[in-house]
PDB file of C-alpha atoms in Angstrom:
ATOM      1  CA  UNK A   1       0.000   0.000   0.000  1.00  0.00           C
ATOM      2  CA  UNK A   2       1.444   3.340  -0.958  1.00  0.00           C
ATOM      3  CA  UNK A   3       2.256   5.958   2.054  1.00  0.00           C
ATOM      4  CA  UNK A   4      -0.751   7.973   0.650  1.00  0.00           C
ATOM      5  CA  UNK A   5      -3.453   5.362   0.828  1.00  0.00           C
ATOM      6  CA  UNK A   6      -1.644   4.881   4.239  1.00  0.00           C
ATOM      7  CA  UNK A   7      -2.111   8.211   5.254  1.00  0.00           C
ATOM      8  CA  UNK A   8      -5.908   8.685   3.643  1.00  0.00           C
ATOM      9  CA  UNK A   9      -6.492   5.583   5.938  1.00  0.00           C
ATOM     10  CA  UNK A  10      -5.653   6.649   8.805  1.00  0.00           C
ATOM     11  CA  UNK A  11      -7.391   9.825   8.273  1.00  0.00           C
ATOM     12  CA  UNK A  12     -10.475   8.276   7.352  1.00  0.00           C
ATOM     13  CA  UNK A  13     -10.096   6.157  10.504  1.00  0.00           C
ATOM     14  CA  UNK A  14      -9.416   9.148  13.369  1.00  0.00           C
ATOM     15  CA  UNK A  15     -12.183  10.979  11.449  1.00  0.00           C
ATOM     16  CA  UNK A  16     -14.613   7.973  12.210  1.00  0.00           C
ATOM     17  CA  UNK A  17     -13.121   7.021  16.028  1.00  0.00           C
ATOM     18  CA  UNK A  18     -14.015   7.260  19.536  1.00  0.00           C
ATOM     19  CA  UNK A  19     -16.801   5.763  21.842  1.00  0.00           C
ATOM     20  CA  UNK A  20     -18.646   9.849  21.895  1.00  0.00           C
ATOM     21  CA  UNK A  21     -18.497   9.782  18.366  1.00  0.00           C
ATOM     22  CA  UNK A  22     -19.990   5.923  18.032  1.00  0.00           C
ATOM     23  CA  UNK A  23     -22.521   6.943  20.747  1.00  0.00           C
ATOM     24  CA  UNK A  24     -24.101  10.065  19.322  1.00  0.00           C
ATOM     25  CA  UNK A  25     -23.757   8.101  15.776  1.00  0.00           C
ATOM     26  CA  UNK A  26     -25.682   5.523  16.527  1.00  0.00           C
ATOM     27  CA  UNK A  27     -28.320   7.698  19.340  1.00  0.00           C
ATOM     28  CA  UNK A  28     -28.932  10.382  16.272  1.00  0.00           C
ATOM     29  CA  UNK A  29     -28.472   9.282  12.725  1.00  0.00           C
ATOM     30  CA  UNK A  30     -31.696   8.892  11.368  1.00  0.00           C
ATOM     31  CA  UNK A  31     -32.849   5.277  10.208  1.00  0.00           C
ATOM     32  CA  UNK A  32     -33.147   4.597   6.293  1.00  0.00           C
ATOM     33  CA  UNK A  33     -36.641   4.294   5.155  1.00  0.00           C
ATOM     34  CA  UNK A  34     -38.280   0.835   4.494  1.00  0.00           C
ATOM     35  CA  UNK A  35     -39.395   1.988   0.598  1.00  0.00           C
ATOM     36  CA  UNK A  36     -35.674   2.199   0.201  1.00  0.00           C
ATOM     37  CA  UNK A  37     -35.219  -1.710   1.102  1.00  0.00           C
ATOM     38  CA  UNK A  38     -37.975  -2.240  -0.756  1.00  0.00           C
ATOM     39  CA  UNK A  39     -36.824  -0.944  -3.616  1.00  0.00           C
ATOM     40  CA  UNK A  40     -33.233  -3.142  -3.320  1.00  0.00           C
ATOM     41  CA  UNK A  41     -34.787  -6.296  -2.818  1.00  0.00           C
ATOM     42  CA  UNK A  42     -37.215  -5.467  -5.740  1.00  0.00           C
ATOM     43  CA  UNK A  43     -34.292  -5.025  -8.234  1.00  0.00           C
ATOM     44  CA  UNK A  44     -32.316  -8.175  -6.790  1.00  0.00           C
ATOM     45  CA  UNK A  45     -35.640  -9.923  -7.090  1.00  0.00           C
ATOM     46  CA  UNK A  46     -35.197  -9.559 -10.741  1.00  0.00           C
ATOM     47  CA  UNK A  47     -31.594 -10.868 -11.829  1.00  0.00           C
ATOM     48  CA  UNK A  48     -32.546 -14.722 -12.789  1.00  0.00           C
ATOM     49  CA  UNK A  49     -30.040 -15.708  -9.914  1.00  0.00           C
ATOM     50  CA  UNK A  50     -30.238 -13.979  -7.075  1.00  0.00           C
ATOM     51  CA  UNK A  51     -30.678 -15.574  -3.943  1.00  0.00           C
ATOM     52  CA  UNK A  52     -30.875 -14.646  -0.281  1.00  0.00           C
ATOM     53  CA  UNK A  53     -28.349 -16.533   1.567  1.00  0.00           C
ATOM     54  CA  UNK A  54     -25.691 -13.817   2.280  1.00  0.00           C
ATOM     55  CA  UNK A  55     -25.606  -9.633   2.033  1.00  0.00           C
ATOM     56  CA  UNK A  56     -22.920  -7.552   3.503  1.00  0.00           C
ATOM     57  CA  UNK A  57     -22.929  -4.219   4.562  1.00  0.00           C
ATOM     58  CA  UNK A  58     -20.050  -2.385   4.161  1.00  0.00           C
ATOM     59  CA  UNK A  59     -19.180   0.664   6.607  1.00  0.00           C
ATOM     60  CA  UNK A  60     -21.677  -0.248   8.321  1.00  0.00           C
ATOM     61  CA  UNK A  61     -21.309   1.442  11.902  1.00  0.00           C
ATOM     62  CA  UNK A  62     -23.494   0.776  14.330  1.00  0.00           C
ATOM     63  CA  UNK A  63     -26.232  -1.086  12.188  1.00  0.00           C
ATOM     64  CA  UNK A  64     -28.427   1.397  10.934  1.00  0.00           C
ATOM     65  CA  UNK A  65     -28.597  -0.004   7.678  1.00  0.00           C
ATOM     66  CA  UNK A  66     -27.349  -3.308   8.460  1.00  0.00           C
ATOM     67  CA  UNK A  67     -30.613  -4.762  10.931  1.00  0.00           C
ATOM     68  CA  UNK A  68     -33.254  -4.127   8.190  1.00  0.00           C
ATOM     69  CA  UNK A  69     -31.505  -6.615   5.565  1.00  0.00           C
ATOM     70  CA  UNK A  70     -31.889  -9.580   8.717  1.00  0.00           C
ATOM     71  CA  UNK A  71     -35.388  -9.614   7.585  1.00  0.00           C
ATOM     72  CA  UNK A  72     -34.388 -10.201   3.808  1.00  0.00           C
ATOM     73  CA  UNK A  73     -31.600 -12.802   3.954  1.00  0.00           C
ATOM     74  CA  UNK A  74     -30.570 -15.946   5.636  1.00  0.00           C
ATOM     75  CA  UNK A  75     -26.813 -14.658   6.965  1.00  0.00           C
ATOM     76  CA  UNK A  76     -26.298 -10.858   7.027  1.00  0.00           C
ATOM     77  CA  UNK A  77     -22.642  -9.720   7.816  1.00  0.00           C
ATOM     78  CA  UNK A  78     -21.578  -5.931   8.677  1.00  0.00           C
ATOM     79  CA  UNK A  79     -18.066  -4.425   8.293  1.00  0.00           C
ATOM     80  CA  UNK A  80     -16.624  -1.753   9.662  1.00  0.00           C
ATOM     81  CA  UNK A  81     -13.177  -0.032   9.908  1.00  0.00           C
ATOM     82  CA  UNK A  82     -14.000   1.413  13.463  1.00  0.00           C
ATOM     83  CA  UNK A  83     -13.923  -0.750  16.655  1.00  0.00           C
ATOM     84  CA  UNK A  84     -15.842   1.970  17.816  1.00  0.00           C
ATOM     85  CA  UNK A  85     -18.559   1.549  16.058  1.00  0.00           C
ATOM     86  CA  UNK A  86     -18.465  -2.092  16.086  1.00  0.00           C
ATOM     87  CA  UNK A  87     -18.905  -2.315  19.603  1.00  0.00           C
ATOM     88  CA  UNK A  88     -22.232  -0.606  19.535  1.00  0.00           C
ATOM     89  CA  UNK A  89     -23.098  -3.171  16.798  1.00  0.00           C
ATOM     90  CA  UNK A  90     -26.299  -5.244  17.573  1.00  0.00           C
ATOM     91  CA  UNK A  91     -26.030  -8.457  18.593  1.00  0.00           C
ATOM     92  CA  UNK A  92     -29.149  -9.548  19.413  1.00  0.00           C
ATOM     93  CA  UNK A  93     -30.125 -11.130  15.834  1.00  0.00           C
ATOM     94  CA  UNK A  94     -29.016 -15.088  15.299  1.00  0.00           C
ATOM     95  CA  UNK A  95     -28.541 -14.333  11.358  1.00  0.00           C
ATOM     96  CA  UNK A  96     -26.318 -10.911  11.787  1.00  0.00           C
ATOM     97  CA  UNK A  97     -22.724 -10.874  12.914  1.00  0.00           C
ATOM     98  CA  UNK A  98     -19.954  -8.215  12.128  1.00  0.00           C
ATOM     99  CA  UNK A  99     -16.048  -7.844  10.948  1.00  0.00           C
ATOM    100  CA  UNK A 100     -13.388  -5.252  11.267  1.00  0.00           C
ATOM    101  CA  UNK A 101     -12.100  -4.625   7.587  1.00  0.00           C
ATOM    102  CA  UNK A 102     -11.446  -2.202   5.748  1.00  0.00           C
ATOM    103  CA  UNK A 103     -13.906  -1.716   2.581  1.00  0.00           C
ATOM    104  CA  UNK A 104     -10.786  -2.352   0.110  1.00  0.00           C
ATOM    105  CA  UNK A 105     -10.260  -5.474   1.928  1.00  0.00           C
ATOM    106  CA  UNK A 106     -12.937  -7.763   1.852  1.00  0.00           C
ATOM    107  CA  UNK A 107     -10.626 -10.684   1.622  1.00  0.00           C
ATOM    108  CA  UNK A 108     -12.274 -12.529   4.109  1.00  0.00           C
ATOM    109  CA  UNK A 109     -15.577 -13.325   1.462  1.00  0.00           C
ATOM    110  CA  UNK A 110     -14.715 -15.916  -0.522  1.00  0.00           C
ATOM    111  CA  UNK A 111     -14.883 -15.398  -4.176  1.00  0.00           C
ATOM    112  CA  UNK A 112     -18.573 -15.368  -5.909  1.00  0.00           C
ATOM    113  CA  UNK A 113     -19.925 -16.102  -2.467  1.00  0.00           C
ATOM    114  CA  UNK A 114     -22.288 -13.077  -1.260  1.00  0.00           C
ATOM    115  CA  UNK A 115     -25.675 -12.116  -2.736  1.00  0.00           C
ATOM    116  CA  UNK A 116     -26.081  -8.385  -2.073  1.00  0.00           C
ATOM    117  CA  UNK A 117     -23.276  -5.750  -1.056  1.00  0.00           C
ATOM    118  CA  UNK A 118     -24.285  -2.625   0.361  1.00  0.00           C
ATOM    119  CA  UNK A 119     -22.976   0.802   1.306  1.00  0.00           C
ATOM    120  CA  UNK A 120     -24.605   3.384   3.033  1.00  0.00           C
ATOM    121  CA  UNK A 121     -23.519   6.733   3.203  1.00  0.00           C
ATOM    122  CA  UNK A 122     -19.846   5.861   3.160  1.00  0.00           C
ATOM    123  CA  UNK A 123     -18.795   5.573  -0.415  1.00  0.00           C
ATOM    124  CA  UNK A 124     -17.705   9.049  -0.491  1.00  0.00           C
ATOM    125  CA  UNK A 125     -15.020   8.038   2.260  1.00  0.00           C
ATOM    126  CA  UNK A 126     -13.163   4.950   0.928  1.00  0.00           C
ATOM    127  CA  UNK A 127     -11.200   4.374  -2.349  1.00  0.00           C
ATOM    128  CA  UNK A 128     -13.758   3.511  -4.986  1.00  0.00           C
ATOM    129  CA  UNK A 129     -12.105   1.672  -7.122  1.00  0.00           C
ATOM    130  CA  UNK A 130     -10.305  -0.605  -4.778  1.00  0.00           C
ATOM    131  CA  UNK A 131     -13.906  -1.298  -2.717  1.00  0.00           C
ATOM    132  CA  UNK A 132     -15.889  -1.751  -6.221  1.00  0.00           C
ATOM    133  CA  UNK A 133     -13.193  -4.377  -7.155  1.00  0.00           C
ATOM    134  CA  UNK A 134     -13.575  -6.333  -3.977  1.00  0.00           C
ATOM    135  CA  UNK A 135     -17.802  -6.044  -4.473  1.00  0.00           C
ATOM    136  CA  UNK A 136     -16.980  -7.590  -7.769  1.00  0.00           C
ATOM    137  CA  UNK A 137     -15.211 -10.199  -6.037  1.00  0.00           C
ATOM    138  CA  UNK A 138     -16.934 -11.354  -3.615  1.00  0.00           C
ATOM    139  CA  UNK A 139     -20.334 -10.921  -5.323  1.00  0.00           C
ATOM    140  CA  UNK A 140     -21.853 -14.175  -7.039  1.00  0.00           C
ATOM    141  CA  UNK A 141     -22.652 -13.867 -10.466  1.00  0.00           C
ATOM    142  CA  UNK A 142     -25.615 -11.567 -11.254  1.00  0.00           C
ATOM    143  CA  UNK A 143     -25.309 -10.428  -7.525  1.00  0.00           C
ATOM    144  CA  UNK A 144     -26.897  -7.262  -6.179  1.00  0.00           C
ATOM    145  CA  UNK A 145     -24.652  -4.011  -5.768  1.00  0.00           C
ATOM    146  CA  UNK A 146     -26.349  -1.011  -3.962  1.00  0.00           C
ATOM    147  CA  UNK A 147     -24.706   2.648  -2.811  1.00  0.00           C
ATOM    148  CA  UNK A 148     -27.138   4.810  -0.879  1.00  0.00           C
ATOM    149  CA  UNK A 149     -26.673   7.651   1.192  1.00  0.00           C
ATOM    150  CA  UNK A 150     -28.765  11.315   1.985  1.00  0.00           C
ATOM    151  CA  UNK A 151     -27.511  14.777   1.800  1.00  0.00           C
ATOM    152  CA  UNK A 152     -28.005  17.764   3.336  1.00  0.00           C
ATOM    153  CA  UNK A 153     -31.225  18.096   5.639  1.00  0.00           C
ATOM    154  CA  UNK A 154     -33.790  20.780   5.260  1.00  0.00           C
ATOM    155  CA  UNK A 155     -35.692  22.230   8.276  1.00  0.00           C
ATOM    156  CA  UNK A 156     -39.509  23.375   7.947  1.00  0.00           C
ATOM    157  CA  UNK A 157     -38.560  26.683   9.844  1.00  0.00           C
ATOM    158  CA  UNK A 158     -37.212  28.568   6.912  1.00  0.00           C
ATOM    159  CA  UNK A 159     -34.727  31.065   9.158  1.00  0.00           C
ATOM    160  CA  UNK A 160     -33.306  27.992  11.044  1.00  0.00           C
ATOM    161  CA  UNK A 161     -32.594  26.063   7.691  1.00  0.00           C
ATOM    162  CA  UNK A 162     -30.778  29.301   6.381  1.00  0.00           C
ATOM    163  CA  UNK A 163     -28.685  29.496   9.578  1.00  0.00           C
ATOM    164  CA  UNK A 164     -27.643  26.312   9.276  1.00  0.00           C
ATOM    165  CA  UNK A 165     -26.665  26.284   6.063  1.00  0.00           C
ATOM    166  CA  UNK A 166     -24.803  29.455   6.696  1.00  0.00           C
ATOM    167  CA  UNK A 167     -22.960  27.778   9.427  1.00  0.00           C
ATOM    168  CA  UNK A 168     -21.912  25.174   6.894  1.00  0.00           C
ATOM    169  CA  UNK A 169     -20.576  27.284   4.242  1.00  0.00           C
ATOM    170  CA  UNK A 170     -19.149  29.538   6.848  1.00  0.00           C
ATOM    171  CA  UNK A 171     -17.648  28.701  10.112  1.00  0.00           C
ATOM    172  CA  UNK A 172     -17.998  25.069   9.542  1.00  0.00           C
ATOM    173  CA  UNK A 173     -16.501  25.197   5.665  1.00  0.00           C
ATOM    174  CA  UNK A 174     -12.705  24.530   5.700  1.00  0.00           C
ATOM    175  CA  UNK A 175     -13.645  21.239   8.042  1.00  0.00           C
ATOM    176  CA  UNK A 176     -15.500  20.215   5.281  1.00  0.00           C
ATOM    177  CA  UNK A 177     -13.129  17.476   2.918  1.00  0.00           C
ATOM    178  CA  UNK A 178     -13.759  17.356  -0.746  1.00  0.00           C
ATOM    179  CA  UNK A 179     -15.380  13.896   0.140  1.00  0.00           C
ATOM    180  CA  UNK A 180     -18.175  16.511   0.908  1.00  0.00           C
ATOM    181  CA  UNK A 181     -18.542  17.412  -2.614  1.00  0.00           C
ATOM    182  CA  UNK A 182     -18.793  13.999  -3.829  1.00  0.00           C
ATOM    183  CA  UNK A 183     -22.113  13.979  -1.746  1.00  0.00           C
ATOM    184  CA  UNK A 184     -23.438  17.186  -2.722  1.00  0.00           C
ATOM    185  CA  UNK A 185     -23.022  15.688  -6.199  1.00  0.00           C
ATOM    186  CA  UNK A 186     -25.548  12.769  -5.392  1.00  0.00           C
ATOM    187  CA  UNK A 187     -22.315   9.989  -6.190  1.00  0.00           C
ATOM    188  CA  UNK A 188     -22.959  11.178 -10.400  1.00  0.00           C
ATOM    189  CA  UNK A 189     -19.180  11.833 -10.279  1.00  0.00           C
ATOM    190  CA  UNK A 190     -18.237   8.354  -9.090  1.00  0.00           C
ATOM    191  CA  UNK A 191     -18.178   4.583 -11.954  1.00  0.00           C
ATOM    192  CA  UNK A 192     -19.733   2.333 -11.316  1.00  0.00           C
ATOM    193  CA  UNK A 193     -18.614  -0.964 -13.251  1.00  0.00           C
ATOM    194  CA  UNK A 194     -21.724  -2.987 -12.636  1.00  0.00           C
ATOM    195  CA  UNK A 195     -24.555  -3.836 -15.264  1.00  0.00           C
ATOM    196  CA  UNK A 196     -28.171  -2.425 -15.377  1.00  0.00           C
ATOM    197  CA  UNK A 197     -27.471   0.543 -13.390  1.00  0.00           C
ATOM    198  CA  UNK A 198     -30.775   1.586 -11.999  1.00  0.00           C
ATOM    199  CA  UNK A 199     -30.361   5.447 -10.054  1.00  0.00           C
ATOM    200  CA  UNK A 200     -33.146   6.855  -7.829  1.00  0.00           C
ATOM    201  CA  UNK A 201     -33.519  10.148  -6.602  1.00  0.00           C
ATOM    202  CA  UNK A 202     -36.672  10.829  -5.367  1.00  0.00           C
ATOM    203  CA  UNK A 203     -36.666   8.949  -1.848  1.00  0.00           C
ATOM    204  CA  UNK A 204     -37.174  10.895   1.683  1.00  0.00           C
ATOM    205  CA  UNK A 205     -36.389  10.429   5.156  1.00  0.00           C
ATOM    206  CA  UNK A 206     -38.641  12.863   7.450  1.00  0.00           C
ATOM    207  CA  UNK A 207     -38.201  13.023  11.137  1.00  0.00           C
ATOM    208  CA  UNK A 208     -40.092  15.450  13.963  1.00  0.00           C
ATOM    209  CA  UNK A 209     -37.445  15.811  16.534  1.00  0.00           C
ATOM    210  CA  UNK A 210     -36.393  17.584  19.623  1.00  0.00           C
ATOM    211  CA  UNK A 211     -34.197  20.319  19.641  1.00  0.00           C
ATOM    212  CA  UNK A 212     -31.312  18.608  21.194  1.00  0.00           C
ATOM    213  CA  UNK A 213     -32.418  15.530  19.070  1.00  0.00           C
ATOM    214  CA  UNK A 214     -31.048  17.660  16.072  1.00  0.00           C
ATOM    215  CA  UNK A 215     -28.276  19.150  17.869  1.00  0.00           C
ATOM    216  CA  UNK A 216     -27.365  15.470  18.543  1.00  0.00           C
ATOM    217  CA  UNK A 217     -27.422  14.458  14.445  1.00  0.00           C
ATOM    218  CA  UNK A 218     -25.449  17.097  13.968  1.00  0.00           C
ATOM    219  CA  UNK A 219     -22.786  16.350  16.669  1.00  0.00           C
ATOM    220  CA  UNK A 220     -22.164  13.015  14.590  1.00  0.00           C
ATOM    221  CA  UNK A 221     -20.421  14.793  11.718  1.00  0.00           C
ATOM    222  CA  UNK A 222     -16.874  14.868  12.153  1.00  0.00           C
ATOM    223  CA  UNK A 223     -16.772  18.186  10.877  1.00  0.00           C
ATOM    224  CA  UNK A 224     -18.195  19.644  14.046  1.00  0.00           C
ATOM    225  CA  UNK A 225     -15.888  17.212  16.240  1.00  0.00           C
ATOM    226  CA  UNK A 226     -13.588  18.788  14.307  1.00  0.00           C
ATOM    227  CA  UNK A 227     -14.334  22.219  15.175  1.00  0.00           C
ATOM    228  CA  UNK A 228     -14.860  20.998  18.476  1.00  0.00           C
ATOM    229  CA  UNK A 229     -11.440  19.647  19.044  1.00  0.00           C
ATOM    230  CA  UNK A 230      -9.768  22.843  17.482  1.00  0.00           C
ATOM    231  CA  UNK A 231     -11.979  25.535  19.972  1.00  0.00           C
ATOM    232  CA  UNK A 232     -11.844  23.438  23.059  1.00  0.00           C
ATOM    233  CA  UNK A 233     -13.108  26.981  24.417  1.00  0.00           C
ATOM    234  CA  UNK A 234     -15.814  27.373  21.795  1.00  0.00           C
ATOM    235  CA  UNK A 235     -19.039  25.956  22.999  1.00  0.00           C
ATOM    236  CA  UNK A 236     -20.358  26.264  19.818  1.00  0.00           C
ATOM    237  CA  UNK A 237     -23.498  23.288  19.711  1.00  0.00           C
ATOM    238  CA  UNK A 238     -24.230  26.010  22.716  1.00  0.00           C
ATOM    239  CA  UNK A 239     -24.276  28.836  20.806  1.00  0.00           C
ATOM    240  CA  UNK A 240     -26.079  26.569  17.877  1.00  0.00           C
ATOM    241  CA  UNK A 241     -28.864  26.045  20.208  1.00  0.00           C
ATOM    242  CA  UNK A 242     -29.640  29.215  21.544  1.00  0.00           C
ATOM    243  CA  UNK A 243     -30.055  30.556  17.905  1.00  0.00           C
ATOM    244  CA  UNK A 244     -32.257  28.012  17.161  1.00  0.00           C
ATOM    245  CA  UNK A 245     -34.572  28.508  19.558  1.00  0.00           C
ATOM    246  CA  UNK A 246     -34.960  32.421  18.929  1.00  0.00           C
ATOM    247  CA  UNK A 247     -35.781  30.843  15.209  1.00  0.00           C
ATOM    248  CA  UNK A 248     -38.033  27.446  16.685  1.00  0.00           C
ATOM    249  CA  UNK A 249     -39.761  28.813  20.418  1.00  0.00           C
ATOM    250  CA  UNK A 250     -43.085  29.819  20.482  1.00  0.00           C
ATOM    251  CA  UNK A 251     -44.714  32.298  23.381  1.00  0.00           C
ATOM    252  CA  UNK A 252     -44.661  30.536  26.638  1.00  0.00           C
ATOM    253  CA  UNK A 253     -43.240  27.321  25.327  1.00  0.00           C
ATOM    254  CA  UNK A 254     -40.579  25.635  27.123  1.00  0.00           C
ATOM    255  CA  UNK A 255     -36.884  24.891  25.023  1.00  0.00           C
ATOM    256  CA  UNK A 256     -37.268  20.969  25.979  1.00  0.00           C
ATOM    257  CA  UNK A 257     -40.585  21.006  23.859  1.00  0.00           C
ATOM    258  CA  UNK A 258     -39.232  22.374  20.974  1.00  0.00           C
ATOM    259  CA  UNK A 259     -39.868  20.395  17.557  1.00  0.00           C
ATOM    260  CA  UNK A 260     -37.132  20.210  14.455  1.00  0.00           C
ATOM    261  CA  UNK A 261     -38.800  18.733  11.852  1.00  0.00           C
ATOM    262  CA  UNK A 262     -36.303  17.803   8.884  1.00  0.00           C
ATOM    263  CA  UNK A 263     -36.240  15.949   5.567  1.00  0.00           C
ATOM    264  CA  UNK A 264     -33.060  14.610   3.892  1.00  0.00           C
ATOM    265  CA  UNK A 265     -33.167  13.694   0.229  1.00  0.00           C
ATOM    266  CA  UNK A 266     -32.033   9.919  -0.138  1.00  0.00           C
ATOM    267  CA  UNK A 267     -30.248   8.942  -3.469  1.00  0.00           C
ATOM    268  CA  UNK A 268     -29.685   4.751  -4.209  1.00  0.00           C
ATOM    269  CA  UNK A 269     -27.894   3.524  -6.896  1.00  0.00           C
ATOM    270  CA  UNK A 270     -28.045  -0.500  -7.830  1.00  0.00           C
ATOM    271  CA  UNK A 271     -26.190  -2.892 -10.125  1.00  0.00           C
ATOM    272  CA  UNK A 272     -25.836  -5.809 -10.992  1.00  0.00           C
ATOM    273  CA  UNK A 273     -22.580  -7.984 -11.164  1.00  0.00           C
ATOM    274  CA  UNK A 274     -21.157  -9.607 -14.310  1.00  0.00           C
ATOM    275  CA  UNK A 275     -22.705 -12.910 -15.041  1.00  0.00           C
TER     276      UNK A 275
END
């Protein structure tokens, strides 16, 4: 491995580590909508071989997209590059189980043996090629590939969307990698060398949460732990929250009762291995 993929590794790797990080991860990130799963297992329904005896789901944290596909196949396996994460990891399901790996490095799958790989917001973060290579690998013939992840949230309350964007393309910008751009760009930038390429844009995750529910999701970006770790001094999720509330309170209503509620576009894209 050259010293830059070395480097990008372990950059990717402090990025993603730590048991706060894992924590507010898995407490706030919101959980991927069942149309979306639907949609998957319609497409793999389709390829004249697939079959439901093994998916894995790469990056997969703490499970949020990994549980759902328990329900869909016999054996479903999660991997992750963070202990962290991992340790949060459910395992209260007899058919899921996880691995520390690297997504480049799937080299514990033997060859042609897995039905479905997945990737959920992630792709963005690990060499493409090298991952897509090892999903070709691993996949059986005709097997399912599928890359999903949402971008930026909007908030109903038009004044507290605009200050949060403003806070992203301000204060928060230079802790933003280009790996952010890739998202903003809905993936149409990456290859994918997969057959019948199937793209959908027009999925939705909603959520009605409480104030510190939001200022939780948005603790679990490593650009703010960033920040964070830079202005030791700077309470800024502090200063985040009293702004919101001038924006979200209503006359005699307490700050504990406020409601965020927030809608993330969701973009999927599916293939289908080589036969």
């Amino acid at each position: 491995m050259e010293d830059t993929e070395l480097e990008n590794e372990a950059y990717i790797q402090n990025l993603h580590k730590g048991e706060r990080f894992a924590k507010c991860y898995l407490a706030y990130r919101p959980n991927y909508p069942q149309e979306m799963f639907d949609q998957i297992m319609t497409y793999h329904g389709r390829s004249p071989r697939c079959g439901r005896q093994l998916a894995v789901d790469v990056c997969c944290g703490s499970g949020q997209s990994t549980v759902p596909l328990t329900g869909c196949f016999d054996q479903v396996v999660g991997v992750d590059i963070s202990e962290d994460q991992l340790l949060l990891f459910p395992k209260d399901s007899s058919n899921l189980t996880s691995r520390l790996s690297l997504a480049e490095d799937l080299s514990s799958f033997s060859p042609g043996t897995v039905d479905l790989v997945s990737i959920g917001c992630s792709l963005h973060w690990v060499n493409v090629d090298k991952f897509h290579n090892e999903a070709r690998r691993i996949l059986k013939p005709g097997g399912t590939y599928a890359a999903y992840c949402y971008d930026l949230e909007t908030l109903e309350n038009a004044q507290a969307d605009a200050y949060v964007k403003q806070l992203r393309n301000g204060l928060f910008k230079s802790y933003l990698t280009s790996k952010a751009d890739i998202v903003f760009g809905r993936y149409k930038a990456l290859n994918f060398p997969f057959l019948d390429i199937e793209r959908y844009e027009d999925l939705q995750l909603c959520a009605d949460l409480t104030l510190d529910e939001y200022l939780g999701y948005l603790k679990s970006f490593h650009y703010v732990n960033q920040y964070h770790n830079e202005h030791p001094n700077d309470d800024i999720v502090s200063k985040i929250r009293a702004k919101l509330v001038q924006f979200l309170q209503t006359d005699g209503q307490d700050a504990c009762d406020i409601r965020v509620k927030v809608t993330w576009n969701l973009f999927l894209i599916l293939g289908r291995n080589s036969y």
